[in-house]
């Protein structure tokens, strides 16, 4: 493996979005298999709408991880963040380990190491085993017994391959859209279910940390290994910097969307705003002192940050003309602020996500001030777009421009003292998107989803990111003539083993 002191240039992805092989190797269904089968819907061509497509094959990483590791090596990447699949390891219950699942995962890690790429696993990303969900899933405290067995097994078999781990990825989106809404599985839309689920997810972080330290004592994991949590905080910007109500709304937003999701696992406590919300909504659930003490005793080591965009916040009573907005305002489970999408001087993606790297530096400094000088890593950052794949070259200029400004912001934050250890973009290749199916392109590498082989082809952004990684971030320039020449050379030399 490359010197661990090197800055990590990585890509990130998630099992249910890339892997395929969903019923191979002893695996059974998870909540995402059930959800996509039950809600399968592909809008007509040219008609807007959410595509919920099959994940049975996805980008077929299950069969093509060797191919993909060569493509990553060719780009001089030295890291690969992967959201693991609990259900591939324990497909029936929490006691019976699936040997085929262990073997496949270990072979995939070995192949990455062989190509000088550090595998960086995330233990859980939204994909609860169906056998666990049938028994209550994250609402049932028994899941913590099942979870402990899972993480012990992962540390035992995979600990020797990596020194960087994450527990959970985007607990916020998972619980808000899956427990206070029906947008994502398990589609509970129940406040009590939400409170139980998020508390058990937080306890899962503490359990993982406890088992992580035990795994170090047993020699499964190196003593200097670190375990973190990934959060998708969108740093706020006041809609009107002179309006005290907007500034107050920012404070409340951060209590919910920063502190509520990170404090339990980074500080061992909940913000008071959460307990007030439980009381105001007459939710019959108590968080015991024993649980709080356990969280406090087993805090995590560092933070992974999914930065895609900031958000504009206003006071809840502010009236803003629809003509001034790109899309309707949003409110969440708390009604003390709203998110607005101004048109003036704001850029948007094809999917109406704000494009603005300005809060990456200041936001990382805020987290440093709150959580100390701990390691920080960008785990997800990328541009979802409709890439034009009709020509010989896939010229995703917008993606390159987006990545350039964000990577330069990371390097600037590092220069002024933020302990950034790496940058990982979302994502390596085109995959299944929960919000856009196979229509929403994120990858550096294109996947032909209509081919049985799921053929890979590099985009212009692949050549650019290779330039960045090879120069260790020193060359983020965009010379389109050079990049097109580089991409043509890539295609000319694109081995049969990389297709």
Coordinates of C-alpha atoms in Angstrom, one line a residue:
X1 CA 0.0 0.0 0.0
X2 CA 1.2 3.5 -0.7
X3 CA 2.6 5.6 2.2
X4 CA -0.4 6.3 4.5
X5 CA 0.9 9.8 5.0
X6 CA 0.1 10.7 1.4
X7 CA -3.1 12.7 0.8
X8 CA -5.8 10.3 -0.3
X9 CA -7.2 10.7 -3.8
X10 CA -10.2 8.5 -3.9
X11 CA -13.6 7.8 -5.4
X12 CA -16.6 6.6 -3.4
X13 CA -19.5 4.3 -4.1
X14 CA -22.2 2.1 -2.5
X15 CA -23.0 -1.6 -2.7
X16 CA -26.6 -1.4 -3.7
X17 CA -26.0 1.3 -6.3
X18 CA -23.0 -0.4 -8.1
X19 CA -22.6 -4.0 -7.1
X20 CA -25.3 -6.1 -8.7
X21 CA -25.2 -9.8 -8.0
X22 CA -28.0 -9.3 -5.6
X23 CA -29.0 -12.9 -5.4
X24 CA -25.6 -14.4 -6.1
X25 CA -23.1 -15.8 -3.6
X26 CA -25.6 -16.7 -1.0
X27 CA -27.1 -13.2 -0.7
X28 CA -30.8 -12.5 0.0
X29 CA -32.9 -9.4 -0.3
X30 CA -32.5 -6.2 1.7
X31 CA -34.9 -3.3 2.1
X32 CA -33.6 -1.8 -1.2
X33 CA -34.3 -4.9 -3.1
X34 CA -37.8 -5.0 -1.8
X35 CA -38.3 -1.3 -2.4
X36 CA -37.1 -1.2 -6.0
X37 CA -39.1 -4.3 -6.9
X38 CA -42.3 -3.0 -5.3
X39 CA -42.0 0.6 -6.7
X40 CA -40.4 -0.1 -10.0
X41 CA -41.1 2.8 -12.3
X42 CA -39.4 4.2 -15.4
X43 CA -40.9 7.4 -16.8
X44 CA -41.4 7.7 -20.5
X45 CA -38.5 9.3 -22.5
X46 CA -38.7 13.1 -22.2
X47 CA -41.1 13.0 -19.2
X48 CA -39.8 14.2 -15.9
X49 CA -40.1 11.9 -13.0
X50 CA -38.2 9.7 -10.5
X51 CA -36.9 6.5 -12.0
X52 CA -36.9 3.6 -9.7
X53 CA -35.2 0.8 -11.6
X54 CA -33.8 -2.6 -10.9
X55 CA -30.6 -3.0 -8.9
X56 CA -30.2 -6.7 -9.7
X57 CA -27.2 -5.9 -11.9
X58 CA -26.6 -2.2 -11.5
X59 CA -23.0 -1.6 -12.8
X60 CA -22.1 -5.2 -12.0
X61 CA -19.1 -4.4 -9.7
X62 CA -19.8 -7.8 -8.2
X63 CA -18.2 -9.4 -11.3
X64 CA -16.1 -6.5 -12.5
X65 CA -14.1 -5.4 -9.4
X66 CA -10.9 -6.6 -10.9
X67 CA -11.6 -4.6 -14.1
X68 CA -12.5 -1.5 -11.9
X69 CA -9.4 -1.8 -9.7
X70 CA -7.2 -1.6 -12.9
X71 CA -9.1 1.5 -14.1
X72 CA -8.6 3.1 -10.7
X73 CA -4.9 2.2 -10.7
X74 CA -4.6 3.6 -14.2
X75 CA -5.9 7.0 -12.8
X76 CA -3.3 6.9 -10.0
X77 CA -5.9 6.8 -7.3
X78 CA -4.7 5.6 -3.9
X79 CA -8.1 5.1 -2.2
X80 CA -11.5 3.7 -2.7
X81 CA -14.4 4.3 -0.3
X82 CA -17.0 1.5 -0.4
X83 CA -20.3 1.2 1.5
X84 CA -20.4 -2.5 2.4
X85 CA -23.4 -4.8 2.2
X86 CA -24.4 -6.2 5.6
X87 CA -26.7 -8.6 3.9
X88 CA -24.0 -10.2 1.8
X89 CA -22.3 -11.2 5.0
X90 CA -25.3 -12.2 7.1
X91 CA -28.1 -13.0 4.6
X92 CA -30.3 -15.1 6.9
X93 CA -29.9 -13.9 10.5
X94 CA -27.2 -12.4 12.8
X95 CA -25.6 -15.8 13.6
X96 CA -24.8 -17.5 10.3
X97 CA -21.9 -16.0 8.4
X98 CA -22.1 -16.4 4.7
X99 CA -18.6 -17.8 3.6
X100 CA -19.2 -16.7 0.0
X101 CA -19.9 -13.2 1.1
X102 CA -16.8 -13.0 3.2
X103 CA -14.7 -14.5 0.4
X104 CA -16.0 -12.1 -2.2
X105 CA -15.4 -9.0 0.0
X106 CA -11.9 -10.1 1.0
X107 CA -11.0 -10.9 -2.6
X108 CA -12.1 -7.4 -3.6
X109 CA -10.1 -5.8 -0.9
X110 CA -7.0 -7.9 -1.8
X111 CA -7.4 -6.8 -5.4
X112 CA -7.4 -3.2 -4.4
X113 CA -4.3 -3.6 -2.3
X114 CA -2.6 -5.4 -5.1
X115 CA -3.2 -2.3 -7.2
X116 CA -1.9 0.1 -4.5
X117 CA -5.4 1.3 -3.6
X118 CA -6.4 1.6 0.0
X119 CA -9.9 0.2 0.5
X120 CA -11.9 2.4 3.0
X121 CA -15.0 0.6 4.1
X122 CA -18.3 2.1 5.4
X123 CA -20.2 -0.4 7.4
X124 CA -23.7 0.7 6.8
X125 CA -25.4 2.9 4.2
X126 CA -29.2 2.6 4.2
X127 CA -29.3 -1.1 3.1
X128 CA -30.8 -2.9 6.1
X129 CA -31.2 -6.7 5.6
X130 CA -34.8 -7.6 5.0
X131 CA -34.7 -10.3 7.7
X132 CA -33.8 -7.6 10.1
X133 CA -36.4 -5.2 8.9
X134 CA -39.1 -7.8 9.2
X135 CA -38.2 -7.9 12.9
X136 CA -38.5 -4.1 13.3
X137 CA -35.1 -3.0 11.8
X138 CA -33.6 0.1 13.4
X139 CA -36.7 0.6 15.5
X140 CA -36.0 -2.6 17.4
X141 CA -33.1 -2.3 19.9
X142 CA -32.4 -6.0 19.3
X143 CA -30.7 -4.8 16.1
X144 CA -27.8 -3.7 18.2
X145 CA -27.1 -7.3 19.1
X146 CA -27.2 -8.3 15.4
X147 CA -25.1 -5.3 14.5
X148 CA -22.4 -6.1 17.0
X149 CA -21.9 -9.5 15.4
X150 CA -21.7 -7.9 12.0
X151 CA -19.0 -5.3 12.9
X152 CA -17.0 -7.9 14.8
X153 CA -16.9 -10.1 11.8
X154 CA -15.9 -7.2 9.4
X155 CA -13.0 -6.1 11.7
X156 CA -11.8 -9.7 12.1
X157 CA -11.7 -10.5 8.4
X158 CA -11.0 -7.2 6.8
X159 CA -9.1 -5.3 9.5
X160 CA -5.7 -6.3 8.1
X161 CA -6.4 -4.5 4.8
X162 CA -7.1 -1.0 5.9
X163 CA -6.6 1.5 8.7
X164 CA -9.5 3.9 7.9
X165 CA -13.1 2.9 8.6
X166 CA -16.5 4.6 8.8
X167 CA -19.6 3.4 10.7
X168 CA -22.6 5.0 9.0
X169 CA -23.1 7.2 5.9
X170 CA -25.8 9.8 5.9
X171 CA -27.9 8.8 8.8
X172 CA -29.7 12.1 8.2
X173 CA -31.0 11.4 4.7
X174 CA -31.7 7.7 5.6
X175 CA -33.9 8.6 8.6
X176 CA -35.6 11.8 7.3
X177 CA -36.5 10.2 4.0
X178 CA -37.1 6.7 5.3
X179 CA -38.6 7.2 8.8
X180 CA -40.3 10.6 8.5
X181 CA -41.3 10.1 4.9
X182 CA -41.9 7.4 2.4
X183 CA -39.3 8.6 -0.2
X184 CA -36.7 5.9 0.8
X185 CA -37.1 2.5 2.4
X186 CA -38.3 1.5 4.9
X187 CA -40.9 4.3 4.2
X188 CA -42.2 4.4 7.8
X189 CA -43.3 8.1 8.0
X190 CA -43.7 7.8 11.8
X191 CA -42.1 10.2 14.4
X192 CA -41.7 7.5 17.0
X193 CA -40.1 5.2 14.5
X194 CA -37.7 8.1 13.6
X195 CA -36.6 8.7 17.2
X196 CA -36.0 5.0 17.8
X197 CA -34.1 4.5 14.6
X198 CA -31.8 7.5 14.9
X199 CA -31.0 6.6 18.6
X200 CA -30.2 3.0 17.6
X201 CA -28.1 4.2 14.7
X202 CA -26.1 6.4 17.1
X203 CA -25.7 3.5 19.5
X204 CA -24.4 1.4 16.6
X205 CA -21.6 3.9 16.2
X206 CA -20.6 3.5 19.9
X207 CA -20.9 -0.3 19.6
X208 CA -18.7 -0.3 16.5
X209 CA -16.1 1.9 18.3
X210 CA -16.1 -0.5 21.3
X211 CA -15.6 -3.5 19.0
X212 CA -13.0 -1.5 17.0
X213 CA -10.8 -1.1 20.1
X214 CA -11.2 -4.8 21.0
X215 CA -10.2 -5.7 17.5
X216 CA -7.0 -3.7 17.9
X217 CA -6.2 -5.6 21.1
X218 CA -6.7 -8.9 19.2
X219 CA -4.4 -7.7 16.4
X220 CA -7.1 -7.7 13.8
X221 CA -6.7 -3.9 13.2
X222 CA -3.5 -1.8 13.5
X223 CA -3.2 0.3 16.6
X224 CA -3.3 3.6 14.7
X225 CA -6.4 2.8 12.7
X226 CA -9.3 5.3 13.0
X227 CA -13.1 5.0 12.9
X228 CA -15.3 7.8 11.8
X229 CA -18.9 8.7 10.7
X230 CA -20.0 10.3 7.5
X231 CA -22.5 13.2 7.5
X232 CA -24.0 15.2 4.7
X233 CA -24.2 18.7 6.3
X234 CA -25.1 21.4 3.8
X235 CA -23.6 24.5 5.3
X236 CA -26.2 27.3 5.6
X237 CA -26.1 30.8 4.0
X238 CA -28.7 33.4 5.3
X239 CA -31.1 34.4 2.5
X240 CA -30.8 37.9 3.8
X241 CA -27.6 38.6 5.9
X242 CA -29.2 41.7 7.4
X243 CA -32.4 40.0 8.6
X244 CA -32.1 38.9 12.2
X245 CA -34.8 36.3 11.7
X246 CA -32.8 34.6 9.0
X247 CA -29.7 34.6 11.2
X248 CA -31.7 33.1 14.0
X249 CA -33.0 30.5 11.6
X250 CA -29.4 29.6 10.7
X251 CA -28.7 28.8 14.4
X252 CA -31.7 26.5 14.6
X253 CA -30.8 24.8 11.3
X254 CA -27.3 24.0 12.6
X255 CA -28.6 22.6 15.8
X256 CA -30.6 20.1 13.8
X257 CA -28.5 19.5 10.7
X258 CA -25.0 19.7 12.2
X259 CA -25.1 19.0 15.9
X260 CA -28.0 16.6 16.0
X261 CA -26.4 14.2 13.5
X262 CA -22.8 14.5 14.8
X263 CA -22.8 15.3 18.5
X264 CA -24.0 11.9 19.7
X265 CA -21.1 10.0 18.1
X266 CA -18.5 12.8 18.3
X267 CA -19.3 14.3 21.7
X268 CA -21.5 11.6 23.3
X269 CA -24.6 13.8 23.7
X270 CA -27.7 15.1 22.0
X271 CA -28.5 18.8 21.6
X272 CA -31.3 19.9 23.9
X273 CA -33.4 20.8 20.9
X274 CA -34.0 17.1 20.3
X275 CA -35.4 16.4 23.7
X276 CA -37.7 19.4 23.4
X277 CA -39.0 18.1 20.0
X278 CA -39.7 14.7 21.6
X279 CA -41.7 16.4 24.3
X280 CA -43.6 18.7 22.0
X281 CA -44.6 15.8 19.8
X282 CA -45.7 13.6 22.7
X283 CA -43.4 10.9 21.6
X284 CA -43.3 8.0 24.1
X285 CA -39.6 7.3 24.1
X286 CA -37.0 7.9 26.8
X287 CA -33.2 7.9 26.2
X288 CA -31.6 6.4 29.3
X289 CA -28.6 7.6 31.2
X290 CA -27.0 4.3 30.5
X291 CA -27.2 4.9 26.7
X292 CA -25.9 8.4 27.1
X293 CA -23.0 7.2 29.2
X294 CA -22.2 4.5 26.6
X295 CA -22.2 7.1 23.8
X296 CA -19.9 9.3 25.9
X297 CA -17.5 6.4 26.5
X298 CA -17.3 5.4 22.9
X299 CA -17.0 8.5 20.7
X300 CA -15.6 8.2 17.2
X301 CA -12.3 9.5 15.9
X302 CA -13.0 11.6 12.9
X303 CA -15.6 12.9 10.4
X304 CA -16.3 12.1 6.8
X305 CA -18.1 14.9 5.1
X306 CA -20.4 14.7 2.1
X307 CA -20.3 18.2 0.6
X308 CA -22.3 18.8 -2.5
X309 CA -23.8 22.2 -1.9
X310 CA -24.6 24.8 0.7
X311 CA -28.2 25.8 1.4
X312 CA -30.0 29.2 1.8
X313 CA -32.0 29.5 5.0
X314 CA -34.7 32.0 5.8
X315 CA -37.0 32.6 8.8
X316 CA -40.1 30.6 8.5
X317 CA -42.5 33.6 8.1
X318 CA -40.6 35.3 5.3
X319 CA -42.6 35.7 2.2
X320 CA -40.6 35.3 -1.0
X321 CA -42.1 35.6 -4.4
X322 CA -42.0 32.4 -6.5
X323 CA -40.5 34.5 -9.3
X324 CA -37.4 34.9 -7.2
X325 CA -37.0 31.2 -6.6
X326 CA -35.6 28.3 -8.7
X327 CA -37.8 25.8 -7.0
X328 CA -40.3 25.8 -4.1
X329 CA -39.1 26.3 -0.5
X330 CA -38.7 23.3 1.8
X331 CA -39.5 22.6 5.4
X332 CA -38.6 19.5 7.4
X333 CA -39.9 17.9 10.6
X334 CA -39.2 21.2 12.5
X335 CA -41.0 24.4 11.4
X336 CA -38.4 26.9 12.7
X337 CA -36.7 27.7 9.4
X338 CA -37.1 27.0 5.7
X339 CA -34.7 26.2 2.8
X340 CA -35.0 28.5 -0.2
X341 CA -33.6 28.3 -3.7
X342 CA -32.9 31.9 -5.0
X343 CA -32.4 32.5 -8.7
X344 CA -30.3 35.6 -8.5
X345 CA -26.5 34.9 -8.6
X346 CA -26.9 31.2 -7.9
X347 CA -25.9 28.3 -10.2
X348 CA -27.8 25.0 -10.4
X349 CA -27.1 21.5 -11.7
X350 CA -29.5 19.7 -14.1
X351 CA -31.1 18.3 -11.0
X352 CA -31.5 21.8 -9.4
X353 CA -28.8 21.3 -6.8
X354 CA -26.9 24.5 -6.0
X355 CA -23.4 24.7 -7.3
X356 CA -21.3 26.7 -4.8
X357 CA -18.0 25.7 -3.2
X358 CA -17.7 28.8 -1.1
X359 CA -18.9 27.2 2.2
X360 CA -16.5 24.3 2.0
X361 CA -13.6 26.2 3.6
X362 CA -15.6 28.1 6.1
X363 CA -17.7 25.0 6.9
X364 CA -14.6 22.9 7.6
X365 CA -13.3 25.6 9.9
X366 CA -16.6 25.6 11.8
X367 CA -16.4 21.8 12.2
X368 CA -12.8 22.1 13.4
X369 CA -13.9 24.7 16.0
X370 CA -16.7 22.5 17.2
X371 CA -15.1 19.0 17.1
X372 CA -11.4 19.9 17.4
X373 CA -8.4 19.3 15.2
X374 CA -9.5 15.8 14.2
X375 CA -9.0 14.3 10.7
X376 CA -11.6 15.3 8.2
X377 CA -12.2 13.8 4.7
X378 CA -14.5 14.6 1.9
X379 CA -16.3 11.3 1.3
X380 CA -18.7 12.5 -1.3
X381 CA -18.6 15.4 -3.7
X382 CA -19.7 15.3 -7.3
X383 CA -22.0 16.5 -10.1
X384 CA -25.1 14.6 -11.1
X385 CA -25.9 15.5 -14.8
X386 CA -27.2 14.3 -18.1
X387 CA -23.9 13.4 -19.8
X388 CA -23.9 13.4 -23.6
X389 CA -22.6 10.0 -24.5
X390 CA -23.4 10.1 -28.2
X391 CA -19.9 11.1 -29.5
X392 CA -16.6 9.3 -29.4
X393 CA -15.5 11.4 -26.5
X394 CA -17.7 12.0 -23.4
X395 CA -16.9 15.7 -22.8
X396 CA -18.3 16.3 -19.3
X397 CA -16.9 19.9 -19.0
X398 CA -19.4 20.9 -16.3
X399 CA -18.3 18.0 -14.0
X400 CA -14.7 19.1 -14.4
X401 CA -15.5 22.7 -13.6
X402 CA -17.5 21.6 -10.5
X403 CA -14.8 19.3 -9.2
X404 CA -12.0 21.8 -9.8
X405 CA -13.6 24.5 -7.6
X406 CA -14.4 22.0 -4.8
X407 CA -11.0 20.3 -4.8
X408 CA -9.2 23.7 -4.7
X409 CA -11.4 24.6 -1.7
X410 CA -10.3 21.4 0.1
X411 CA -6.7 22.2 -0.6
X412 CA -7.1 25.7 0.6
X413 CA -8.7 24.5 3.8
X414 CA -5.8 22.1 4.3
X415 CA -3.3 24.9 3.7
X416 CA -4.8 27.1 6.4
X417 CA -4.9 24.3 9.0
X418 CA -7.9 22.0 8.5
X419 CA -6.7 18.4 9.0
X420 CA -8.0 17.1 5.7
X421 CA -6.6 13.6 5.0
X422 CA -8.2 13.1 1.7
X423 CA -10.8 13.8 -1.0
X424 CA -13.1 11.2 -2.5
X425 CA -15.5 12.1 -5.3
X426 CA -18.9 10.6 -6.0
X427 CA -18.5 8.5 -7.9
X428 CA -16.1 6.2 -9.7
X429 CA -18.5 5.1 -12.5
X430 CA -22.1 5.7 -13.4
X431 CA -24.4 3.8 -11.0
X432 CA -28.0 3.6 -9.8
X433 CA -29.1 6.8 -8.1
X434 CA -32.0 6.7 -5.5
X435 CA -33.2 10.0 -6.9
X436 CA -32.6 9.4 -10.6
X437 CA -32.2 5.8 -11.4
X438 CA -29.8 5.3 -14.3
X439 CA -30.6 8.7 -15.8
X440 CA -28.4 10.6 -13.4
X441 CA -24.8 10.4 -14.3
X442 CA -22.1 10.9 -11.6
X443 CA -19.2 8.8 -12.8
X444 CA -15.7 9.6 -14.1
X445 CA -16.3 6.4 -16.1
X446 CA -19.3 5.7 -18.2
X447 CA -21.2 2.4 -18.0
X448 CA -23.2 1.0 -20.9
X449 CA -26.2 -0.2 -18.9
X450 CA -27.7 -1.6 -22.1
X451 CA -24.8 -4.0 -22.6
X452 CA -24.7 -7.4 -21.0
X453 CA -21.1 -6.7 -20.0
X454 CA -21.8 -3.2 -18.5
X455 CA -18.9 -1.9 -20.6
X456 CA -16.7 0.8 -19.1
X457 CA -15.5 3.9 -21.0
X458 CA -13.6 6.9 -19.5
X459 CA -15.0 10.4 -19.7
X460 CA -13.0 13.7 -20.0
X461 CA -13.3 14.1 -16.2
X462 CA -11.4 10.8 -15.8
X463 CA -8.4 12.3 -17.6
X464 CA -8.7 15.4 -15.5
X465 CA -8.9 13.7 -12.2
X466 CA -6.0 11.5 -13.2
X467 CA -4.0 14.7 -13.7
X468 CA -5.0 15.9 -10.3
X469 CA -4.1 12.7 -8.5
X470 CA -0.9 12.2 -10.4
X471 CA 0.2 15.7 -9.4
X472 CA -1.0 15.3 -5.8
X473 CA -3.3 18.2 -6.3
X474 CA -0.7 20.6 -7.7
X475 CA -2.2 20.6 -11.2
X476 CA -6.0 21.4 -11.2
X477 CA -5.8 23.4 -14.4
X478 CA -8.3 22.8 -17.2
X479 CA -6.6 22.7 -20.6
X480 CA -9.4 21.3 -22.9
X481 CA -7.1 20.6 -25.8
X482 CA -4.7 18.7 -23.6
X483 CA -7.5 16.8 -21.8
X484 CA -9.1 15.8 -25.1
X485 CA -5.7 14.5 -26.3
X486 CA -5.2 12.7 -23.0
X487 CA -8.7 11.1 -23.3
X488 CA -8.0 10.0 -26.9
X489 CA -4.8 8.3 -25.7
X490 CA -6.7 6.7 -22.8
X491 CA -9.2 5.3 -25.3
X492 CA -6.5 4.1 -27.6
X493 CA -4.7 2.3 -24.8
X494 CA -7.9 1.2 -23.0
X495 CA -7.1 -2.4 -22.3
X496 CA -9.6 -5.2 -23.0
X497 CA -9.3 -5.8 -19.2
X498 CA -10.6 -2.3 -18.5
X499 CA -13.8 -2.6 -20.6

